[in-house]
Amino acid sequence: MAAAVIWILLLVGLLAGLGDTEAQQTTLQPLVGRVFVHTLDQETFPSLSEHVDVPPTVPITYHAHLQGHPDLPRWLRYTQRSPHHPGFLYGTPTPEDRGRQVIEVIAYNRDSFDTTWQRLVLLIGDPEGPLLPYQAEFLVRSHDVEEVLPSTPASRFLTALGGLWESGELQILNVTSALDCGGRVPLPIEGRKEGVYIKVGSASPFSTCLKMVASPDSHARCAQGQPPLLSCYDTLAPHFRVDWCNVSLVDKSVPEPADDVPTPGDGILEHDPFFCPPTEATARDFLTDALVTLLVPLLVALLLTLLLAYIMCCRREGRLKRDLATSDIQMVHHCTIHGNTEELRQMASSREVPRPLSTLPMFNVRTGERLPPRVDSAQVPLILDQH
């Protein structure tokens, strides 16, 4: 009941907040192929504290969706660890997502049930500068996804990775939670993290150290439970614990060969000595086959029925023949037994004998008084004619 009241108050506050305030509009410019991160906190929603000062410890949750749709676009994701932490909109737009997209974000104050909403106008365009054909993806097991989305941890990761990937400017291309890639939820133990995949791109080729980590020999060692080959110092440790067995390198500097497009033919197979289908099919009458299939089982069933009827009905001896084959003494003995049995049954049904004691009540259920038997069954003969 309390939960229903809370949801009703939340809905009323939402309608009142949406009716009294106008939507704030913020214009952002994500780039195709580059990670986009937008933080949702009290600083991005100044209308939450217009009337009342909102302390930073107040729980606030957010709900974001594409304008005119119930959910976010396919390239954009939302995460928030708890109502006391900021929320993040992050993702990497693809070339198909170029253009203008409007994201509507609603903020809920969980204490006062105040609501406000904001409109984010995303103008997705192409990035400037050189292409980043050399891309490497790392699995960082010591962090959750919302811990690397702020600019400070991201820049720290790129600075530490610069010790392994010399020359060239590094940029983060994509950030994905390990749970979205099939990872398992960790146990609620301190120090256990969900893990996050970080994809980094550069215009410079991979270093020798990274090539050795992604070599087949390193994969073979990882399959045997051994650490991979790492010829350089791990500059990411101890701040970032990278799973070096899950490092993947992608080189897009060499264009992939285009797949051969199959040429449509005329639909006629070429001559093959091993496949010689008949060119003409002779006409065939299936009437005979149908009659044989139906009539033969019916005839067999009819014959079996007639044979069974003859055995059961036509070969019976009959009562007269059976009596003639029986001797007179045996017949007289049988008739005497049968007649005496019938006479005893008639006499037993017509005699007036008191009920047995086993069927009489020995005491009154209500008063508890015991009743002595009225008739001694031992003195009552079974057949009245015997006394």
Short mmCIF file of C-alpha atoms in Angstrom, two decimals:
data_model
loop_
_atom_site.label_atom_id
_atom_site.label_comp_id
_atom_site.label_asym_id
_atom_site.label_seq_id
_atom_site.Cartn_x
_atom_site.Cartn_y
_atom_site.Cartn_z
CA MET A 1 0.00 0.00 0.00
CA ALA A 2 2.82 2.38 0.86
CA ALA A 3 4.55 1.62 -2.44
CA ALA A 4 1.34 2.45 -4.34
CA VAL A 5 1.03 5.78 -2.51
CA ILE A 6 4.64 6.62 -3.31
CA TRP A 7 4.14 5.89 -7.02
CA ILE A 8 0.96 8.00 -7.07
CA LEU A 9 2.77 10.92 -5.48
CA LEU A 10 5.63 10.47 -7.91
CA LEU A 11 3.25 10.53 -10.86
CA VAL A 12 1.49 13.65 -9.54
CA GLY A 13 4.82 15.35 -9.01
CA LEU A 14 5.93 14.38 -12.49
CA LEU A 15 2.81 15.84 -14.10
CA ALA A 16 3.03 18.99 -12.02
CA GLY A 17 6.72 19.42 -12.74
CA LEU A 18 6.29 18.91 -16.45
CA GLY A 19 3.40 21.35 -16.56
CA ASP A 20 5.08 24.15 -14.61
CA THR A 21 8.57 24.07 -16.11
CA GLU A 22 9.77 24.38 -19.63
CA ALA A 23 12.24 21.91 -21.02
CA GLN A 24 15.87 23.00 -20.96
CA GLN A 25 17.72 22.39 -24.19
CA THR A 26 21.38 21.54 -24.50
CA THR A 27 23.17 20.99 -27.79
CA LEU A 28 25.93 18.38 -27.98
CA GLN A 29 28.06 17.26 -30.90
CA PRO A 30 29.03 13.57 -30.81
CA LEU A 31 31.46 12.32 -33.46
CA VAL A 32 31.14 9.15 -35.52
CA GLY A 33 33.51 6.47 -34.27
CA ARG A 34 34.42 8.38 -31.07
CA VAL A 35 33.12 7.69 -27.60
CA PHE A 36 30.48 10.10 -26.37
CA VAL A 37 29.96 10.64 -22.63
CA HIS A 38 27.45 13.00 -21.01
CA THR A 39 27.14 13.24 -17.24
CA LEU A 40 23.73 13.63 -15.62
CA ASP A 41 23.92 15.34 -12.22
CA GLN A 42 22.59 18.40 -10.42
CA GLU A 43 24.87 20.67 -12.41
CA THR A 44 23.21 19.60 -15.67
CA PHE A 45 19.76 20.10 -14.10
CA PRO A 46 19.90 23.53 -12.42
CA SER A 47 16.09 23.69 -12.27
CA LEU A 48 16.13 21.10 -9.49
CA SER A 49 17.47 23.74 -7.11
CA GLU A 50 15.64 26.81 -8.35
CA HIS A 51 13.12 26.92 -5.50
CA VAL A 52 14.81 24.87 -2.78
CA ASP A 53 18.49 24.19 -2.20
CA VAL A 54 19.08 20.53 -2.99
CA PRO A 55 21.97 19.05 -1.01
CA PRO A 56 24.31 16.80 -2.94
CA THR A 57 23.26 13.78 -0.83
CA VAL A 58 19.67 13.82 -2.11
CA PRO A 59 18.93 10.70 -4.20
CA ILE A 60 18.12 11.59 -7.80
CA THR A 61 17.39 9.18 -10.63
CA TYR A 62 17.11 9.83 -14.34
CA HIS A 63 15.16 8.39 -17.25
CA ALA A 64 16.29 9.04 -20.82
CA HIS A 65 14.67 8.15 -24.12
CA LEU A 66 14.71 9.19 -27.75
CA GLN A 67 12.09 11.78 -28.57
CA GLY A 68 9.02 10.01 -29.88
CA HIS A 69 10.33 6.59 -28.79
CA PRO A 70 10.22 4.69 -25.50
CA ASP A 71 13.93 3.85 -25.45
CA LEU A 72 17.32 5.21 -26.37
CA PRO A 73 18.85 4.82 -29.84
CA ARG A 74 20.80 1.64 -30.40
CA TRP A 75 24.24 3.27 -30.05
CA LEU A 76 23.49 5.14 -26.80
CA ARG A 77 23.38 3.60 -23.33
CA TYR A 78 22.53 4.85 -19.85
CA THR A 79 23.98 3.76 -16.52
CA GLN A 80 23.74 4.89 -12.91
CA ARG A 81 25.14 2.93 -10.02
CA SER A 82 22.66 4.26 -7.42
CA PRO A 83 20.44 7.34 -6.87
CA HIS A 84 23.31 8.90 -4.91
CA HIS A 85 25.68 8.68 -7.89
CA PRO A 86 25.55 10.61 -11.16
CA GLY A 87 24.17 9.02 -14.29
CA PHE A 88 25.94 8.71 -17.62
CA LEU A 89 24.81 8.64 -21.23
CA TYR A 90 27.57 7.04 -23.28
CA GLY A 91 28.12 5.28 -26.56
CA THR A 92 29.77 5.46 -29.95
CA PRO A 93 27.67 6.61 -32.92
CA THR A 94 28.03 4.77 -36.21
CA PRO A 95 27.96 6.25 -39.73
CA GLU A 96 24.28 5.30 -39.99
CA ASP A 97 23.52 7.56 -36.99
CA ARG A 98 24.66 10.81 -38.61
CA GLY A 99 22.25 13.69 -38.25
CA ARG A 100 20.14 15.15 -35.51
CA GLN A 101 18.76 13.17 -32.59
CA VAL A 102 16.85 14.54 -29.61
CA ILE A 103 17.13 12.82 -26.23
CA GLU A 104 14.67 13.68 -23.47
CA VAL A 105 15.91 13.22 -19.90
CA ILE A 106 13.66 13.35 -16.81
CA ALA A 107 15.17 13.77 -13.34
CA TYR A 108 13.35 12.56 -10.22
CA ASN A 109 14.07 13.83 -6.72
CA ARG A 110 13.42 10.77 -4.55
CA ASP A 111 12.93 12.83 -1.37
CA SER A 112 10.62 15.64 -2.49
CA PHE A 113 9.29 13.92 -5.66
CA ASP A 114 10.15 17.01 -7.68
CA THR A 115 10.72 16.37 -11.35
CA THR A 116 12.29 18.27 -14.18
CA TRP A 117 13.21 17.38 -17.70
CA GLN A 118 15.80 18.39 -20.21
CA ARG A 119 16.16 18.04 -23.94
CA LEU A 120 19.55 17.02 -25.36
CA VAL A 121 20.01 17.85 -29.04
CA LEU A 122 22.71 15.58 -30.51
CA LEU A 123 24.25 16.76 -33.77
CA ILE A 124 26.21 13.73 -34.90
CA GLY A 125 28.93 14.50 -37.40
CA ASP A 126 32.18 13.15 -38.82
CA PRO A 127 35.38 13.55 -36.81
CA GLU A 128 38.15 15.83 -37.94
CA GLY A 129 41.78 14.84 -38.22
CA PRO A 130 43.46 11.66 -39.36
CA LEU A 131 41.77 8.31 -39.34
CA LEU A 132 42.49 5.81 -36.58
CA PRO A 133 42.90 2.50 -38.38
CA TYR A 134 44.86 0.79 -35.59
CA GLN A 135 42.45 -0.21 -32.83
CA ALA A 136 43.07 -2.22 -29.68
CA GLU A 137 40.51 -3.39 -27.13
CA PHE A 138 41.45 -4.06 -23.50
CA LEU A 139 39.49 -5.73 -20.71
CA VAL A 140 40.02 -3.80 -17.48
CA ARG A 141 38.88 -5.99 -14.60
CA SER A 142 39.60 -3.50 -11.81
CA HIS A 143 36.92 -0.97 -12.79
CA ASP A 144 33.22 -0.69 -13.50
CA VAL A 145 31.95 1.10 -16.55
CA GLU A 146 30.86 4.25 -14.70
CA GLU A 147 34.33 4.54 -13.11
CA VAL A 148 36.10 5.08 -16.44
CA LEU A 149 33.49 7.29 -18.12
CA PRO A 150 34.58 10.57 -16.48
CA SER A 151 37.35 12.42 -18.27
CA THR A 152 39.93 12.06 -15.49
CA PRO A 153 40.10 8.22 -15.38
CA ALA A 154 39.91 8.06 -19.18
CA SER A 155 42.84 10.42 -19.66
CA ARG A 156 44.78 8.56 -16.98
CA PHE A 157 44.22 5.29 -18.87
CA LEU A 158 45.45 6.81 -22.15
CA THR A 159 48.53 8.25 -20.42
CA ALA A 160 49.39 4.87 -18.89
CA LEU A 161 48.77 3.10 -22.20
CA GLY A 162 51.19 5.49 -23.91
CA GLY A 163 54.05 3.61 -22.25
CA LEU A 164 53.08 0.46 -24.19
CA TRP A 165 51.94 2.12 -27.39
CA GLU A 166 54.55 4.71 -28.19
CA SER A 167 54.31 7.30 -30.94
CA GLY A 168 50.95 8.61 -31.90
CA GLU A 169 47.96 10.19 -30.25
CA LEU A 170 45.61 7.76 -28.57
CA GLN A 171 41.86 8.24 -28.42
CA ILE A 172 39.15 6.19 -26.78
CA LEU A 173 36.74 4.86 -29.38
CA ASN A 174 34.31 2.87 -27.29
CA VAL A 175 33.57 1.87 -23.69
CA THR A 176 31.42 -1.19 -22.96
CA SER A 177 30.56 -2.91 -19.72
CA ALA A 178 31.71 -6.51 -19.47
CA LEU A 179 28.16 -7.48 -18.52
CA ASP A 180 26.96 -6.32 -21.95
CA CYS A 181 29.53 -8.61 -23.57
CA GLY A 182 28.47 -11.78 -21.76
CA GLY A 183 30.33 -11.29 -18.48
CA ARG A 184 28.99 -12.56 -15.17
CA VAL A 185 27.83 -10.42 -12.27
CA PRO A 186 30.56 -10.51 -9.60
CA LEU A 187 29.95 -11.61 -6.06
CA PRO A 188 29.13 -8.83 -3.56
CA ILE A 189 32.64 -8.87 -2.16
CA GLU A 190 34.72 -5.77 -1.68
CA GLY A 191 37.17 -5.32 -4.51
CA ARG A 192 35.19 -7.34 -7.06
CA LYS A 193 34.29 -5.32 -10.17
CA GLU A 194 32.16 -6.02 -13.21
CA GLY A 195 34.93 -5.15 -15.66
CA VAL A 196 34.88 -2.86 -18.68
CA TYR A 197 36.08 -3.13 -22.28
CA ILE A 198 37.96 -0.05 -23.52
CA LYS A 199 38.70 0.31 -27.23
CA VAL A 200 41.53 2.66 -28.13
CA GLY A 201 42.49 3.85 -31.61
CA SER A 202 45.58 5.47 -33.05
CA ALA A 203 47.02 6.50 -36.38
CA SER A 204 50.36 4.84 -35.49
CA PRO A 205 50.96 1.11 -35.91
CA PHE A 206 50.91 -1.25 -32.96
CA SER A 207 54.00 -1.55 -30.87
CA THR A 208 56.04 -4.72 -30.69
CA CYS A 209 54.82 -5.30 -27.15
CA LEU A 210 51.16 -5.28 -28.16
CA LYS A 211 51.81 -7.51 -31.17
CA MET A 212 53.51 -10.04 -28.92
CA VAL A 213 50.57 -10.01 -26.49
CA ALA A 214 48.12 -10.75 -29.31
CA SER A 215 50.33 -13.36 -30.99
CA PRO A 216 49.23 -17.00 -31.36
CA ASP A 217 51.91 -18.06 -28.87
CA SER A 218 50.35 -15.84 -26.22
CA HIS A 219 46.90 -17.24 -26.95
CA ALA A 220 48.29 -20.76 -26.59
CA ARG A 221 49.79 -19.90 -23.21
CA CYS A 222 46.49 -18.36 -22.09
CA ALA A 223 44.64 -21.52 -23.11
CA GLN A 224 46.96 -23.48 -20.81
CA GLY A 225 46.36 -21.10 -17.90
CA GLN A 226 49.73 -19.34 -18.18
CA PRO A 227 50.31 -15.57 -18.49
CA PRO A 228 50.81 -14.29 -22.04
CA LEU A 229 54.07 -13.03 -23.46
CA LEU A 230 54.71 -9.43 -22.43
CA SER A 231 58.08 -8.07 -23.50
CA CYS A 232 57.63 -4.63 -21.96
CA TYR A 233 56.79 -3.18 -18.57
CA ASP A 234 53.09 -3.03 -17.71
CA THR A 235 52.63 0.71 -17.30
CA LEU A 236 48.89 0.28 -16.65
CA ALA A 237 49.48 -1.45 -13.32
CA PRO A 238 48.62 -0.98 -10.52
CA HIS A 239 45.85 1.55 -11.29
CA PHE A 240 44.35 -0.55 -14.10
CA ARG A 241 44.36 -4.35 -13.91
CA VAL A 242 44.20 -5.46 -17.54
CA ASP A 243 43.42 -9.01 -18.58
CA TRP A 244 46.14 -9.48 -21.19
CA CYS A 245 44.57 -12.70 -22.41
CA ASN A 246 41.59 -10.66 -23.68
CA VAL A 247 43.47 -8.13 -25.78
CA SER A 248 42.36 -7.89 -29.41
CA LEU A 249 44.06 -5.88 -32.15
CA VAL A 250 42.31 -4.72 -35.32
CA ASP A 251 44.25 -3.28 -38.26
CA LYS A 252 42.00 -1.35 -40.65
CA SER A 253 44.85 0.26 -42.57
CA VAL A 254 44.69 -2.47 -45.20
CA PRO A 255 41.30 -2.52 -46.90
CA GLU A 256 39.58 -5.84 -46.82
CA PRO A 257 39.10 -7.51 -50.19
CA ALA A 258 35.60 -7.22 -51.48
CA ASP A 259 33.58 -10.38 -51.54
CA ASP A 260 32.99 -11.85 -54.95
CA VAL A 261 29.45 -11.17 -56.02
CA PRO A 262 27.91 -14.31 -57.48
CA THR A 263 26.85 -13.97 -61.09
CA PRO A 264 23.24 -15.04 -61.65
CA GLY A 265 22.95 -17.74 -64.29
CA ASP A 266 20.16 -19.04 -66.49
CA GLY A 267 19.09 -21.67 -63.97
CA ILE A 268 20.24 -24.65 -66.08
CA LEU A 269 22.88 -26.95 -64.66
CA GLU A 270 25.95 -27.67 -66.68
CA HIS A 271 26.56 -31.16 -68.05
CA ASP A 272 27.71 -33.50 -65.31
CA PRO A 273 28.44 -37.18 -66.04
CA PHE A 274 27.59 -38.11 -62.45
CA PHE A 275 24.18 -36.43 -62.48
CA CYS A 276 21.94 -37.48 -65.34
CA PRO A 277 18.33 -36.80 -64.45
CA PRO A 278 15.68 -38.28 -66.75
CA THR A 279 14.49 -35.88 -69.38
CA GLU A 280 11.03 -37.44 -69.77
CA ALA A 281 8.76 -39.22 -67.35
CA THR A 282 6.52 -42.01 -68.64
CA ALA A 283 2.84 -41.94 -67.74
CA ARG A 284 1.86 -44.41 -65.05
CA ASP A 285 -1.57 -45.62 -63.89
CA PHE A 286 -1.86 -45.90 -60.10
CA LEU A 287 -5.37 -47.41 -60.04
CA THR A 288 -4.10 -50.97 -59.76
CA ASP A 289 -1.74 -50.05 -56.95
CA ALA A 290 -4.53 -48.29 -55.07
CA LEU A 291 -6.92 -51.27 -55.41
CA VAL A 292 -4.28 -53.71 -54.23
CA THR A 293 -3.39 -51.49 -51.30
CA LEU A 294 -7.02 -51.20 -50.15
CA LEU A 295 -8.66 -54.50 -51.13
CA VAL A 296 -6.04 -56.98 -49.98
CA PRO A 297 -6.14 -55.90 -46.30
CA LEU A 298 -9.94 -55.82 -46.40
CA LEU A 299 -10.15 -59.37 -47.76
CA VAL A 300 -7.70 -60.68 -45.17
CA ALA A 301 -9.68 -59.03 -42.39
CA LEU A 302 -12.95 -60.51 -43.73
CA LEU A 303 -11.50 -64.03 -43.85
CA LEU A 304 -10.22 -63.77 -40.30
CA THR A 305 -13.64 -62.55 -39.13
CA LEU A 306 -15.43 -65.47 -40.78
CA LEU A 307 -12.97 -67.96 -39.32
CA LEU A 308 -13.42 -66.56 -35.82
CA ALA A 309 -17.22 -66.60 -36.16
CA TYR A 310 -17.16 -70.26 -37.28
CA ILE A 311 -14.98 -71.29 -34.35
CA MET A 312 -17.07 -69.48 -31.75
CA CYS A 313 -20.59 -70.13 -33.09
CA CYS A 314 -20.59 -73.23 -35.29
CA ARG A 315 -18.40 -75.62 -33.33
CA ARG A 316 -20.14 -75.42 -29.94
CA GLU A 317 -21.25 -78.78 -28.45
CA GLY A 318 -24.50 -77.51 -26.95
CA ARG A 319 -26.17 -78.41 -23.65
CA LEU A 320 -28.16 -81.37 -24.99
CA LYS A 321 -25.11 -83.05 -26.44
CA ARG A 322 -23.19 -82.43 -23.24
CA ASP A 323 -25.96 -83.93 -21.09
CA LEU A 324 -26.20 -87.00 -23.29
CA ALA A 325 -22.47 -87.58 -22.96
CA THR A 326 -22.70 -87.42 -19.14
CA SER A 327 -23.60 -90.55 -17.08
CA ASP A 328 -26.99 -90.74 -15.32
CA ILE A 329 -25.47 -91.17 -11.84
CA GLN A 330 -23.40 -88.02 -12.23
CA MET A 331 -26.39 -86.07 -13.51
CA VAL A 332 -28.59 -87.23 -10.56
CA HIS A 333 -25.86 -86.29 -8.09
CA HIS A 334 -25.46 -82.86 -9.65
CA CYS A 335 -29.23 -82.23 -9.68
CA THR A 336 -29.53 -83.32 -6.03
CA ILE A 337 -26.79 -80.90 -4.91
CA HIS A 338 -28.31 -78.09 -6.93
CA GLY A 339 -31.81 -78.72 -5.57
CA ASN A 340 -30.67 -78.94 -1.92
CA THR A 341 -28.74 -75.69 -2.30
CA GLU A 342 -31.78 -73.88 -3.60
CA GLU A 343 -33.94 -75.27 -0.77
CA LEU A 344 -31.44 -74.09 1.88
CA ARG A 345 -31.37 -70.64 0.37
CA GLN A 346 -35.16 -70.36 0.44
CA MET A 347 -35.35 -71.56 4.05
CA ALA A 348 -32.63 -69.10 5.17
CA SER A 349 -34.40 -66.20 3.55
CA SER A 350 -37.81 -67.00 5.11
CA ARG A 351 -36.79 -67.79 8.72
CA GLU A 352 -37.34 -65.24 11.50
CA VAL A 353 -34.18 -65.21 13.59
CA PRO A 354 -33.08 -62.31 15.84
CA ARG A 355 -30.20 -60.20 14.60
CA PRO A 356 -26.70 -61.30 15.64
CA LEU A 357 -25.18 -59.67 18.68
CA SER A 358 -22.44 -58.19 16.54
CA THR A 359 -25.05 -56.00 14.85
CA LEU A 360 -26.87 -54.93 18.04
CA PRO A 361 -25.86 -51.81 20.05
CA MET A 362 -24.27 -52.83 23.36
CA PHE A 363 -24.73 -49.42 24.99
CA ASN A 364 -26.62 -46.20 24.47
CA VAL A 365 -24.47 -43.59 22.83
CA ARG A 366 -26.20 -40.67 24.60
CA THR A 367 -26.72 -42.06 28.14
CA GLY A 368 -23.86 -44.54 28.20
CA GLU A 369 -26.15 -47.30 29.60
CA ARG A 370 -25.16 -50.82 28.65
CA LEU A 371 -27.94 -53.09 27.32
CA PRO A 372 -27.72 -56.86 27.95
CA PRO A 373 -28.40 -59.08 25.00
CA ARG A 374 -32.01 -60.19 24.82
CA VAL A 375 -31.51 -63.41 22.91
CA ASP A 376 -28.89 -66.05 23.35
CA SER A 377 -27.71 -66.81 19.91
CA ALA A 378 -26.30 -70.14 21.03
CA GLN A 379 -29.83 -71.47 21.61
CA VAL A 380 -31.13 -70.41 18.22
CA PRO A 381 -30.84 -73.25 15.69
CA LEU A 382 -29.66 -72.52 12.22
CA ILE A 383 -32.62 -74.38 10.76
CA LEU A 384 -35.90 -74.02 12.65
CA ASP A 385 -37.12 -77.51 11.72
CA GLN A 386 -34.31 -79.16 13.77
CA HIS A 387 -35.90 -78.55 17.22
#
